Short mmCIF file of C-alpha atoms in Angstrom, two decimals:
data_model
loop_
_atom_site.label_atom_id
_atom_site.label_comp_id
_atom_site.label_asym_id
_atom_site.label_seq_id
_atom_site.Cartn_x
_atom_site.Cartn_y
_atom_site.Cartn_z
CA UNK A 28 56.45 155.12 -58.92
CA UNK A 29 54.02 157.26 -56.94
CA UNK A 30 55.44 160.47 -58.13
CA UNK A 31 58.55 161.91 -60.00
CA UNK A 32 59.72 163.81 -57.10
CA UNK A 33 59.67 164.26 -53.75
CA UNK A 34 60.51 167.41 -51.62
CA UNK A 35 61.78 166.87 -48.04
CA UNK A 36 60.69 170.03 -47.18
CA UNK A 37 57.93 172.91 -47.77
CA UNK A 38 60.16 176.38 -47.76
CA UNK A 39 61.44 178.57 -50.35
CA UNK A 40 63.80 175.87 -51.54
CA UNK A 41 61.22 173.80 -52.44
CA UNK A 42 57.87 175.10 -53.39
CA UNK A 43 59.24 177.72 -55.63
CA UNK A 44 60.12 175.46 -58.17
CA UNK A 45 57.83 172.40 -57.56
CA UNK A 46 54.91 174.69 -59.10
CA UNK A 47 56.84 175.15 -62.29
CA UNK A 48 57.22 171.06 -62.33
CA UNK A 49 53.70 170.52 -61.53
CA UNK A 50 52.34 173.13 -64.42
CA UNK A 51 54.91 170.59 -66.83
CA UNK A 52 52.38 167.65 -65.57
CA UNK A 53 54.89 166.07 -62.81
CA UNK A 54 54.03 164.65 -60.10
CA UNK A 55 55.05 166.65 -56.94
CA UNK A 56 55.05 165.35 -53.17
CA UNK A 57 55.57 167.71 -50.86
CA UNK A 58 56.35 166.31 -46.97
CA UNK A 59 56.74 168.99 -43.86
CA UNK A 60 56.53 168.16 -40.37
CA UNK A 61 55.78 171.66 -38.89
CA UNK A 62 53.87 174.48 -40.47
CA UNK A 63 53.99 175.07 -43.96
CA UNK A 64 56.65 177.46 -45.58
CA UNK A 65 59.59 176.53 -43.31
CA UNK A 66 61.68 179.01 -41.20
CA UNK A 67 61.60 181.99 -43.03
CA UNK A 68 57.82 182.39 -43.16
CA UNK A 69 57.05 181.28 -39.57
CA UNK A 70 59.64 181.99 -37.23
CA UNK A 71 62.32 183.91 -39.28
CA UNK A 72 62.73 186.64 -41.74
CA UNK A 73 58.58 187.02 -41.86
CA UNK A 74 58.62 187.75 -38.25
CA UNK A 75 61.64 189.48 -37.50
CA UNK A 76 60.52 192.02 -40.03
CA UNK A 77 57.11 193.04 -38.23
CA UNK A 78 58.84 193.37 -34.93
CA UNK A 79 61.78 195.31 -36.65
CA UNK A 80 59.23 197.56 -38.06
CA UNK A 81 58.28 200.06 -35.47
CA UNK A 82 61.53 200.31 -33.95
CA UNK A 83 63.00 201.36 -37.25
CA UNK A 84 60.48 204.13 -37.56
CA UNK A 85 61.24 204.99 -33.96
CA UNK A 86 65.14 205.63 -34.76
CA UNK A 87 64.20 207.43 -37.86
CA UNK A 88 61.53 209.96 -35.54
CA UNK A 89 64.50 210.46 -33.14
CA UNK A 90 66.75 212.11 -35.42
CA UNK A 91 64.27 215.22 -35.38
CA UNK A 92 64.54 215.48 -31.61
CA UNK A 93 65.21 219.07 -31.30
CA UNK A 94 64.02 219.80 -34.40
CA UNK A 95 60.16 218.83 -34.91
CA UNK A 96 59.91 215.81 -32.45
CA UNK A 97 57.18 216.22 -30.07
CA UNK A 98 56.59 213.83 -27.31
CA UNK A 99 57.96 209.80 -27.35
CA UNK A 100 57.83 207.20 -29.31
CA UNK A 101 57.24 204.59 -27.84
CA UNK A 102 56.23 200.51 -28.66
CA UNK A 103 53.65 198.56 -27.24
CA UNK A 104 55.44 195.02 -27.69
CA UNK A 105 52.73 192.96 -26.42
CA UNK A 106 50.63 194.43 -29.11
CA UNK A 107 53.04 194.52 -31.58
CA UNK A 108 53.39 190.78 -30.44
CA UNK A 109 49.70 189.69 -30.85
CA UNK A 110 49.70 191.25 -34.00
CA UNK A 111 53.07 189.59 -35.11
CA UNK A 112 51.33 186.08 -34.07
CA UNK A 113 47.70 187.41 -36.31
CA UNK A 114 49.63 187.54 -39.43
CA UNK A 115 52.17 184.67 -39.03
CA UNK A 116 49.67 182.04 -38.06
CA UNK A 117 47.80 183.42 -41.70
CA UNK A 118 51.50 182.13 -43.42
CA UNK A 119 50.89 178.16 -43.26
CA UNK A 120 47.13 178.27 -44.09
CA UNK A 121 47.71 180.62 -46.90
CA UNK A 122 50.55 178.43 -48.63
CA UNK A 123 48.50 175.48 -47.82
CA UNK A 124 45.71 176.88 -49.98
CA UNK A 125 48.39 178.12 -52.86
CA UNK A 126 49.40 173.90 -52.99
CA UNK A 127 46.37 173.33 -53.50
CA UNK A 128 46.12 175.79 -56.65
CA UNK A 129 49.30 174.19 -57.38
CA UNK A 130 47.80 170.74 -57.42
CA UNK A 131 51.03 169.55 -55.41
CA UNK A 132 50.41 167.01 -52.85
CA UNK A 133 51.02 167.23 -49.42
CA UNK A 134 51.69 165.14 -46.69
CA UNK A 135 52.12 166.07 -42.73
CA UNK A 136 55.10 164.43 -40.87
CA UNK A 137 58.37 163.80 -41.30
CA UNK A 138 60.20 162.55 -44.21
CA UNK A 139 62.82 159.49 -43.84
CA UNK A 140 64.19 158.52 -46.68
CA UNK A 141 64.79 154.71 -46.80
CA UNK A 142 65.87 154.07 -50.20
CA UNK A 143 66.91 155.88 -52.91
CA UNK A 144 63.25 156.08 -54.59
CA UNK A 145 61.47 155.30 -50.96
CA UNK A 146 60.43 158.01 -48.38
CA UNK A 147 58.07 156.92 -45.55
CA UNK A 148 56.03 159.22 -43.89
CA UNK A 149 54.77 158.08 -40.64
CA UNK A 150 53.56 154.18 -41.95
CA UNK A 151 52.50 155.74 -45.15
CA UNK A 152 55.97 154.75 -47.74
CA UNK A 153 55.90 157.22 -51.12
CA UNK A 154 58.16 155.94 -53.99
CA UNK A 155 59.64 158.30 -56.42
CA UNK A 156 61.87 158.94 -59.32
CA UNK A 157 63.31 161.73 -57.71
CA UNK A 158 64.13 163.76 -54.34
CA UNK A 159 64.89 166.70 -53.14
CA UNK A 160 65.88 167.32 -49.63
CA UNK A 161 65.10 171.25 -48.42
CA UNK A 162 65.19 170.59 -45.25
CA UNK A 163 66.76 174.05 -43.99
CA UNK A 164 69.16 174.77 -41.03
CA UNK A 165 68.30 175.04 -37.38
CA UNK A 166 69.51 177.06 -34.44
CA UNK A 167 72.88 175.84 -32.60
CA UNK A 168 72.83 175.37 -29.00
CA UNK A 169 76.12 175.05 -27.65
CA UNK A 170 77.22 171.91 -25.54
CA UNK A 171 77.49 173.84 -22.33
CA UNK A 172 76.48 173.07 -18.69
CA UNK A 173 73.13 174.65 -18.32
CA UNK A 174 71.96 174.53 -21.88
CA UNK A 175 68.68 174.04 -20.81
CA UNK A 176 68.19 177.86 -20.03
CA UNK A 177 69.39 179.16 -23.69
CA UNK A 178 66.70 180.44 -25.47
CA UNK A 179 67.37 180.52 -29.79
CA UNK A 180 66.12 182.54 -32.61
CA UNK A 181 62.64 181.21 -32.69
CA UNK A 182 61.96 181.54 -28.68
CA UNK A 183 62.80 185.29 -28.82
CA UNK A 184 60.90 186.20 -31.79
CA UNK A 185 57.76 184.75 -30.31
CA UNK A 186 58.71 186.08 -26.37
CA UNK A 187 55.39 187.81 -24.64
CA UNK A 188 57.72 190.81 -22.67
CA UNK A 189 61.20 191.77 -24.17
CA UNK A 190 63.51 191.14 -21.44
CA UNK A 191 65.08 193.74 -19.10
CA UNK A 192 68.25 192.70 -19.61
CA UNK A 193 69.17 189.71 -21.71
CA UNK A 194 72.71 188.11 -22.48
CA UNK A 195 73.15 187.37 -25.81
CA UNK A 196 75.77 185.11 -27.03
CA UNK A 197 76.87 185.76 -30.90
CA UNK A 198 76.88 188.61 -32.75
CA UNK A 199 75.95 187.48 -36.15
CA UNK A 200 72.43 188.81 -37.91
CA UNK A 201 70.30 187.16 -34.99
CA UNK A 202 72.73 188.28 -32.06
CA UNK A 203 72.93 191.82 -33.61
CA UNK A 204 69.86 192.46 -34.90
CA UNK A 205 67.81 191.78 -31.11
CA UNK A 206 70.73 193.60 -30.04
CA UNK A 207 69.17 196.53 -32.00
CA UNK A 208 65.70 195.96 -31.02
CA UNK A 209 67.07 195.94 -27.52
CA UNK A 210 68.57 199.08 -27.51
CA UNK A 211 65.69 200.69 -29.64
CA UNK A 212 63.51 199.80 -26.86
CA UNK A 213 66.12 201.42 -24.10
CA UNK A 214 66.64 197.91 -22.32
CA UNK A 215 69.94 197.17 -21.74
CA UNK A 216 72.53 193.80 -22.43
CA UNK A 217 75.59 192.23 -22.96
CA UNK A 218 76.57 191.34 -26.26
CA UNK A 219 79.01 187.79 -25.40
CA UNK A 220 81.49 187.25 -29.29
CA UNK A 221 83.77 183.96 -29.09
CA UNK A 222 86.17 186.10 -31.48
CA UNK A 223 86.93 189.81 -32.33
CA UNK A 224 84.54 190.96 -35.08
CA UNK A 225 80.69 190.83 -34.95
CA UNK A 226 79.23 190.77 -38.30
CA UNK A 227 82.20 188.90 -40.17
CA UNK A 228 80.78 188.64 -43.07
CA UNK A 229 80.11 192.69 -42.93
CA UNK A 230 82.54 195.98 -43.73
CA UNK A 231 83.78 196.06 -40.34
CA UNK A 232 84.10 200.00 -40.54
CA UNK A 233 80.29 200.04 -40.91
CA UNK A 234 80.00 197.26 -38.31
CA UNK A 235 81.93 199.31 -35.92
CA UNK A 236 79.38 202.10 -36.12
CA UNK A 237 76.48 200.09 -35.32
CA UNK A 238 78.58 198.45 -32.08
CA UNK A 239 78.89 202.29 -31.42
CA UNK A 240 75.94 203.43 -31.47
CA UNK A 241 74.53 200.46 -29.29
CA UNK A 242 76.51 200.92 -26.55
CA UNK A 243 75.48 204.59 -26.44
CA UNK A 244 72.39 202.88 -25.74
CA UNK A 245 73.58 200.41 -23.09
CA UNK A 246 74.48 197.64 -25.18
CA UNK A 247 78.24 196.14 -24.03
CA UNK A 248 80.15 194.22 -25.98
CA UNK A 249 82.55 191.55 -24.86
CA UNK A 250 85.02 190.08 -27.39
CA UNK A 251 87.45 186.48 -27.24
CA UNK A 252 85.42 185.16 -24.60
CA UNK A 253 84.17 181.73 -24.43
CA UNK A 254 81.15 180.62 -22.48
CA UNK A 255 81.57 177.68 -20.46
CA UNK A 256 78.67 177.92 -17.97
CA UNK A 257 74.82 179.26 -17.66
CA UNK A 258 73.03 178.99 -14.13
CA UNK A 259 69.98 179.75 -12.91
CA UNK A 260 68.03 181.40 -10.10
CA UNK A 261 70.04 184.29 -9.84
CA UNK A 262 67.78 186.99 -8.02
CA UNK A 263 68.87 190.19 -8.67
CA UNK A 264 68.10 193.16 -6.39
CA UNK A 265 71.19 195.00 -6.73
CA UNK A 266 72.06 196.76 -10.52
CA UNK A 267 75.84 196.69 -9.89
CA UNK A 268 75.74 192.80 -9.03
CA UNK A 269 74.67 192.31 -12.30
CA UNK A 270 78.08 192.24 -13.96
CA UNK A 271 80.38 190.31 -11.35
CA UNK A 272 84.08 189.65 -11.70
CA UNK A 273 84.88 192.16 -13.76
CA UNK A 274 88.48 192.74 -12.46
CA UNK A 275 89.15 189.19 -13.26
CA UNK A 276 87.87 189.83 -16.77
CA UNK A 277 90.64 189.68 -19.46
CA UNK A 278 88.39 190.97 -22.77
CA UNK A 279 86.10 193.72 -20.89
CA UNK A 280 84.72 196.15 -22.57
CA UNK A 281 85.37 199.36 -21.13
CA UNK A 282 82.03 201.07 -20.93
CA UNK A 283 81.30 197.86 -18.11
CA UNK A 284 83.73 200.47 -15.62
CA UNK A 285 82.44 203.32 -16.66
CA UNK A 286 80.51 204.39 -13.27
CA UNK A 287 78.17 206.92 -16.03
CA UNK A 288 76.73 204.50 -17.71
CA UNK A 289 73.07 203.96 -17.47
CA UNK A 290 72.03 200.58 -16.36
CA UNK A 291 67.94 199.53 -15.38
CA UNK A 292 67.29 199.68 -11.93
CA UNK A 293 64.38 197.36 -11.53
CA UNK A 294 64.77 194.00 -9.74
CA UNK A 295 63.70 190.99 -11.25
CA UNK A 296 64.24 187.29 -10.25
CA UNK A 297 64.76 184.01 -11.77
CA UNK A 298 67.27 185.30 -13.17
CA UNK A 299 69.96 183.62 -14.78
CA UNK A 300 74.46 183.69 -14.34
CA UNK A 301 76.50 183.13 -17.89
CA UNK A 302 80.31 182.09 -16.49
CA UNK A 303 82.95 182.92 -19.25
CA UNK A 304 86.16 180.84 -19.35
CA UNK A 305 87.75 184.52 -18.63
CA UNK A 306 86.46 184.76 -15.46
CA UNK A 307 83.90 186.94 -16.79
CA UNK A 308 80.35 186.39 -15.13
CA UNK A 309 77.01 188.30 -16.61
CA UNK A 310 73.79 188.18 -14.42
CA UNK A 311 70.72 188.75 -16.93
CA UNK A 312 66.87 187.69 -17.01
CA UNK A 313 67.10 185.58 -21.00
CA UNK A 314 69.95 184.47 -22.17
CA UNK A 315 70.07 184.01 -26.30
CA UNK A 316 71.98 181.79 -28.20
CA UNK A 317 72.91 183.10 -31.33
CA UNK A 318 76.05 181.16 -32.21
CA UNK A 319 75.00 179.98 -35.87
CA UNK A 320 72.74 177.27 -37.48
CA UNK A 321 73.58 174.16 -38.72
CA UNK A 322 72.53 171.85 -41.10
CA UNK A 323 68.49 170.15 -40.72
CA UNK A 324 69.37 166.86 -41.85
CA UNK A 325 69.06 164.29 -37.99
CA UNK A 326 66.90 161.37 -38.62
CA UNK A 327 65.98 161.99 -42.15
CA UNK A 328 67.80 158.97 -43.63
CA UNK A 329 70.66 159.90 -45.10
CA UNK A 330 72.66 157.08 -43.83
CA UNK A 331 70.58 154.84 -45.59
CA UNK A 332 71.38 155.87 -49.03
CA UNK A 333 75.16 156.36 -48.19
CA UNK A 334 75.05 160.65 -47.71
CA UNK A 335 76.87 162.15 -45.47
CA UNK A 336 77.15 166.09 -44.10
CA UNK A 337 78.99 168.79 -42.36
CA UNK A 338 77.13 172.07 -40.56
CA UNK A 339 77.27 173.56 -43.82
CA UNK A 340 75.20 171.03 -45.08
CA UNK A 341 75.03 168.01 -47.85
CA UNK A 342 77.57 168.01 -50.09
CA UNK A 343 75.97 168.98 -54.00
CA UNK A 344 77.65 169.35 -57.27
CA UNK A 345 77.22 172.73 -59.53
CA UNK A 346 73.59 170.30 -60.43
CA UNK A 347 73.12 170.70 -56.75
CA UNK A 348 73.06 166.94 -57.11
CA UNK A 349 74.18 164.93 -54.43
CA UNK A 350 76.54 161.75 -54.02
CA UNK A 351 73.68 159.96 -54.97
CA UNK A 352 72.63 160.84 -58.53
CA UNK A 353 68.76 161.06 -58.05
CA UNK A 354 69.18 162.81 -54.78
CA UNK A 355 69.49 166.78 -54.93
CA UNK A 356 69.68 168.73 -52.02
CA UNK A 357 68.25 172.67 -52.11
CA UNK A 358 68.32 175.92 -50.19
CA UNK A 359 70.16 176.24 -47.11
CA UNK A 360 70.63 172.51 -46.61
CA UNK A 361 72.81 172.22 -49.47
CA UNK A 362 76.50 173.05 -49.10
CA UNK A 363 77.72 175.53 -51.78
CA UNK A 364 79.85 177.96 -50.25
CA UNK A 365 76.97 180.87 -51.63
CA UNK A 366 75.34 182.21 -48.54
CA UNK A 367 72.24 180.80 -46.89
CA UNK A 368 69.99 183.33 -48.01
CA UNK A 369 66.32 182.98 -48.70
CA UNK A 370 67.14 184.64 -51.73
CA UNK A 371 69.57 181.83 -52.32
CA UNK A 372 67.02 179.43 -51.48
CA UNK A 373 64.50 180.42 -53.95
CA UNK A 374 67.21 181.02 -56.67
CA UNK A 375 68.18 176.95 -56.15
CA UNK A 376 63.88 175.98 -56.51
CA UNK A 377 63.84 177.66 -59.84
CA UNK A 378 67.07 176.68 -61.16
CA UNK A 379 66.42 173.21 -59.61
CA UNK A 380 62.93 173.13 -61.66
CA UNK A 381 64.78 173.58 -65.17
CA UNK A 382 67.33 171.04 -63.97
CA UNK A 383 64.58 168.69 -62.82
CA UNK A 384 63.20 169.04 -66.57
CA UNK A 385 66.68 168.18 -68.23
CA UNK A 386 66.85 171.72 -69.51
CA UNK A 387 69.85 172.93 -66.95
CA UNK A 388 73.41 173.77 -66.88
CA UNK A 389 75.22 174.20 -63.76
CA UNK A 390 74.16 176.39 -61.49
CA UNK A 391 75.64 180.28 -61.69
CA UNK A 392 74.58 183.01 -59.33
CA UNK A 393 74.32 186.51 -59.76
CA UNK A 394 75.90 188.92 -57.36
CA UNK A 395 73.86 188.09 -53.74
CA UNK A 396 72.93 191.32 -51.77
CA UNK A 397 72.66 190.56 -47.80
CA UNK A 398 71.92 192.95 -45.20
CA UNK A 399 72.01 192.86 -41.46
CA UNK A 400 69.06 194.56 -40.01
CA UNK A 401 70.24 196.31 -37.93
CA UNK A 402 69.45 200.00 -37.09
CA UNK A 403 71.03 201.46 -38.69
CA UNK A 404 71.16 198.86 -41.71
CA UNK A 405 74.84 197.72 -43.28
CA UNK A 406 74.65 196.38 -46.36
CA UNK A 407 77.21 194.34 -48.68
CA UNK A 408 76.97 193.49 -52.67
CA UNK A 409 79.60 191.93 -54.84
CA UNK A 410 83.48 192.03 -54.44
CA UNK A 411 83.99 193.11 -50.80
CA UNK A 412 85.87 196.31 -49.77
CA UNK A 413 88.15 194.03 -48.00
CA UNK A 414 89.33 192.42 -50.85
CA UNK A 415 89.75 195.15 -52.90
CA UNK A 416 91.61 197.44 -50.90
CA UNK A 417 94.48 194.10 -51.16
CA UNK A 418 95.15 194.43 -54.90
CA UNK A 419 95.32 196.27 -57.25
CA UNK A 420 92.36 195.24 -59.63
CA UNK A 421 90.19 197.72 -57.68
CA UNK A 422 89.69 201.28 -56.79
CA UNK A 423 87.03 201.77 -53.47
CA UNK A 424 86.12 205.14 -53.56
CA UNK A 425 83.64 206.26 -50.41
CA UNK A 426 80.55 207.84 -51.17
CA UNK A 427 79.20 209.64 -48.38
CA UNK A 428 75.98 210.62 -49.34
CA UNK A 429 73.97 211.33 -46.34
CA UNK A 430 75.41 214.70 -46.25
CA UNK A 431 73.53 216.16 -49.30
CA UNK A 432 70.11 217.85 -48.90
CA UNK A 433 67.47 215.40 -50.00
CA UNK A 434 68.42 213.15 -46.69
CA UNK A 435 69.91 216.48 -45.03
CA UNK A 436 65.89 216.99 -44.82
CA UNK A 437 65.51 213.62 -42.67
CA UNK A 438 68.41 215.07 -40.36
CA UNK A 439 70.26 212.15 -40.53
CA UNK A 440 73.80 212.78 -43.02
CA UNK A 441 75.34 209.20 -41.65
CA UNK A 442 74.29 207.38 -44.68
CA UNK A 443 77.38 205.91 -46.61
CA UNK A 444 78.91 203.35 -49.14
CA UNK A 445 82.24 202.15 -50.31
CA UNK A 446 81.82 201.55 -54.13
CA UNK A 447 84.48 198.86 -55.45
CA UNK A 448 85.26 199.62 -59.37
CA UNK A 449 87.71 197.70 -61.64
CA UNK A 450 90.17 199.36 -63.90
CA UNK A 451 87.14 200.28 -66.46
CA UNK A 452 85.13 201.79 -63.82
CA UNK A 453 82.72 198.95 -64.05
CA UNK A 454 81.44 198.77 -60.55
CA UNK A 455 81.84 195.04 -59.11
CA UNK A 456 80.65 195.95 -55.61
CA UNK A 457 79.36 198.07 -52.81
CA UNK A 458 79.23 198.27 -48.99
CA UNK A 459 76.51 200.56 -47.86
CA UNK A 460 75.53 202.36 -43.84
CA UNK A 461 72.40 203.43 -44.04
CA UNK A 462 68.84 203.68 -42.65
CA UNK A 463 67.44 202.01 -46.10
CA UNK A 464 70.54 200.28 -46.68
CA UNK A 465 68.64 197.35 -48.12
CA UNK A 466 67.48 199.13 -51.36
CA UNK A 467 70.58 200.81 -52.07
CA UNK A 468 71.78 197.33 -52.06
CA UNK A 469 69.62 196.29 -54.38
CA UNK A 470 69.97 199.15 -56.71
CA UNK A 471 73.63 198.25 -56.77
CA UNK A 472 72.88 194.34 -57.39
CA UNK A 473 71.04 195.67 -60.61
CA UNK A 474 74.35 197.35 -61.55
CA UNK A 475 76.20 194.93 -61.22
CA UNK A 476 73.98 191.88 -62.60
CA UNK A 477 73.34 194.45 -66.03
CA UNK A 478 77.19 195.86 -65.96
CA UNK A 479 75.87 199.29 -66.42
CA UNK A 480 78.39 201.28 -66.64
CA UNK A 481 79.12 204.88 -65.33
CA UNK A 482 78.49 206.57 -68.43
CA UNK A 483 75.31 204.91 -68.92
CA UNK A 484 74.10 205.74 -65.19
CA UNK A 485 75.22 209.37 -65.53
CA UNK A 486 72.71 209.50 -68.75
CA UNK A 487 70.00 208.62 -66.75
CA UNK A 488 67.29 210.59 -64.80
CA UNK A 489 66.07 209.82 -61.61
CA UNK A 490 62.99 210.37 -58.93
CA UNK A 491 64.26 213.00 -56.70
CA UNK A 492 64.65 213.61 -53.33
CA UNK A 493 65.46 210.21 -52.69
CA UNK A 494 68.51 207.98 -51.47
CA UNK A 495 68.78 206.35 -54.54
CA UNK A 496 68.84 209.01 -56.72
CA UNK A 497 71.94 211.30 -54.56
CA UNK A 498 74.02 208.14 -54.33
CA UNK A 499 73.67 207.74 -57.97
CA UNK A 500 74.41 211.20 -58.87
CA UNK A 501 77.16 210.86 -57.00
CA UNK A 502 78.84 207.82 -58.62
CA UNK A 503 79.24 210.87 -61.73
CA UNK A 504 82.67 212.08 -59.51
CA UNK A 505 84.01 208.67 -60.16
CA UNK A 506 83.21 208.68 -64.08
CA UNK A 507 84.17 211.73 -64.18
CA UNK A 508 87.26 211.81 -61.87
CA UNK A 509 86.21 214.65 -59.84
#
């Protein structure tokens, strides 16, 4: 054999572990056919994350308006742009440099696997013990007249001018999160959700915040409707053509009559029509489609070893070992029902490394943090509050500690979390509002993982002022039932 295993794949899911198997002296192939370190480092989280940036800090300097704030804040997106593209296009060059310290081989194109132990690579054919597929998901584009003009994830995080008013349709963490951006950067658009929640997965108290607070800042929202059409041309001179049909709307969101509401009054062309099966029609300048991702897996082979998938992916066992027993499948690709996280991802590379080396038992996971980055942030960890305010295993008390002083000083007292206890007080989960939602999240994920309990956390001392350190002191009403 040419090498004892293969990676379809050069992300998170794979890399992460591959060194580990390379330092034990096996011999790793690792095949990509775009840029080195997948979605997350070059058109995902990496990205999002610098463009995020500055409009976080600019929500964060409004709250002293009144009170300190001199002047605007405003963002320069082509330069925020150029220098998004600067460091990106550093990712793949860098990680093709750390495979090299790795001493894991590489090889550009893509991977079709024709055998169980074959994978051919344009007409070069590699034979190995093992693979593993980490082939990722990829944006959904719905089957819709006038696809064409949908733009996904990856087109709006590398756009030259944020648009004056785009449509976007979904409002999961890519539909909500330009949503924010949007709004940060007072441009205006139309939120399009096939159901009624945005942010299932989310506390859909602290969801319905957020979806507040954007449409203060001209974001609408329009729930049960179902796209069936996007057209182009549309030239629009005239700000109240912009939202047509709206008395044959069924699921309108109010704020669309309200004759108050701010709306940008500069004409653009080219624009573009998105028909609802409601009778709904929205006129906009991008339209987004932000309706999920689905499985990576066309035209890599698996019909020819017998594999089969669904748009959550390739079926694994708790190995994350496919149908075919030499065959493992890692990261988002794989189908676990644990979410697609690049925290996931890299979780699956290490564990699959110890597997790999006969040294595993099935997989377990710690509790998984995720946060929608929104702004402000929502964050959930552990048992939901959902599921604990339906039995009686739980107690979710609300912690609502934006209102004490140390954040008091930021003028901002929104900040909030819904901690989920079982009958020992051991906390088993946490939903969390909040500017820096993220590391509250993570505190809690420590909690959790160690089972500290409330005694132990009340014994401790912590940096102060911080966000961290007030929602921890306060967790001491719930030990001590105050």
């Amino acid at each position: 054999m040419d090498y004892d295993i293969i990676y379809i794949g050069s992300g998170n899911a794979s890399w992460q572990g591959a060194r580990f198997l390379r330092k034990e002296g096996l011999k790793i192939l690792i095949i990509e056919e775009s840029l080195y370190g997948g979605t997350c480092a070059n058109r995902g989280c990496n990205s999002k994350a610098l463009l995020d940036a500055p409009y976080e800090i600019k929500a964060l300097t409004d709250n002293f308006e009144g009170v300190g704030k001199s002047g605007d804040f405003k963002v320069d997106w082509p330069a925020l742009m150029a220098f998004k593209r600067k460091r990106i296009a550093n990712m793949a060059p860098f990680l093709d440099g750390k495979f090299k310290e790795y001493d894991l081989d590489v090889a550009h194109g893509k991977g079709v696997i024709l055998d169980e132990h074959t994978v051919q690579v344009g007409d070069e054919k590699f034979t190995t013990e093992k693979i593993v597929i980490a082939t990722g998901l990829k944006p959904v584009i719905p089957d819709i007249k006038g696809k064409e003009f949908l733009h996904d994830s990856t087109d709006y995080l590398d756009i030259d001018e944020l648009p004056k008013h785009a449509i976007i349709i979904g409002a999961g963490f890519v539909g909500m999160e330009f949503a924010s951006i949007l709004a940060e950067a007072g441009h205006e658009s139309d939120v399009i959700i096939r159901g009624d929640m945005a942010l299932k997965y989310f506390h859909q108290p602290y969801v319905q915040k957020v979806i507040e607070i954007l449409k203060e800042k001209n974001i609408r929202f329009h729930f049960n409707e179902q796209v069936s059409e996007v057209t182009s041309n549309v030239e629009i001179n005239d700000p109240e053509s912009r939202i047509l049909n709206v008395e044959n709307a069924q699921n309108c969101d109010d704020l669309l009559r309200d004759p108050e509401a701010k709306i940008d009054n500069a004409p653009y062309e080219n624009g573009f029509t998105v028909n609802c099966e409601s009778g709904l029609s929205l006129t906009g300048d991008y339209v987004v489609a932000a309706i999920g991702r689905t499985a990576n897996v066309e035209d890599i082979g698996l019909e020819n070893v017998g594999l089969t998938y669904t748009k959550n992916g390739i079926k694994v066992n708790g190995h994350l070992q496919t149908e075919v027993p030499n065959i493992y499948a890692s990261g988002d690709v794989a189908d676990t029902g644990v979410a697609k996280l690049v925290t996931v991802a890299i979780h699956h590379s290490k564990y699959l490394a110890k597997e790999l080396l006969g040294e595993a038992d099935e997989i377990t996971y710690p509790v998984v943090p995720a946060v929608a980055y929104t702004i402000p942030r929502i964050a959930t960890v552990g048992v939901p509050a959902y599921i604990a305010d339906e039995s009686d295993e739980y107690e979710v008390h609300t912690i609502r500690y934006g209102n004490s002083y140390s954040l008091e000083l930021k003028n901002d007292t929104t900040a909030e979390a819904k901690v989920i206890v079982d009958k020992d007080l051991q906390i088993v989960g946490a939903e969390i509002y909040a500017a820096d939602a993220e590391n509250v999240a993570n505190m809690f994920a420590f909690i959790i993982n160690k089972k500290i309990t409330l005694e132990e956390l009340d014994y401790m001392i912590y940096a102060f002022p911080s966000s961290s350190s007030v929602c921890l002191y306060k967790l001491h009403n719930i030990h001590y039932d105050l």
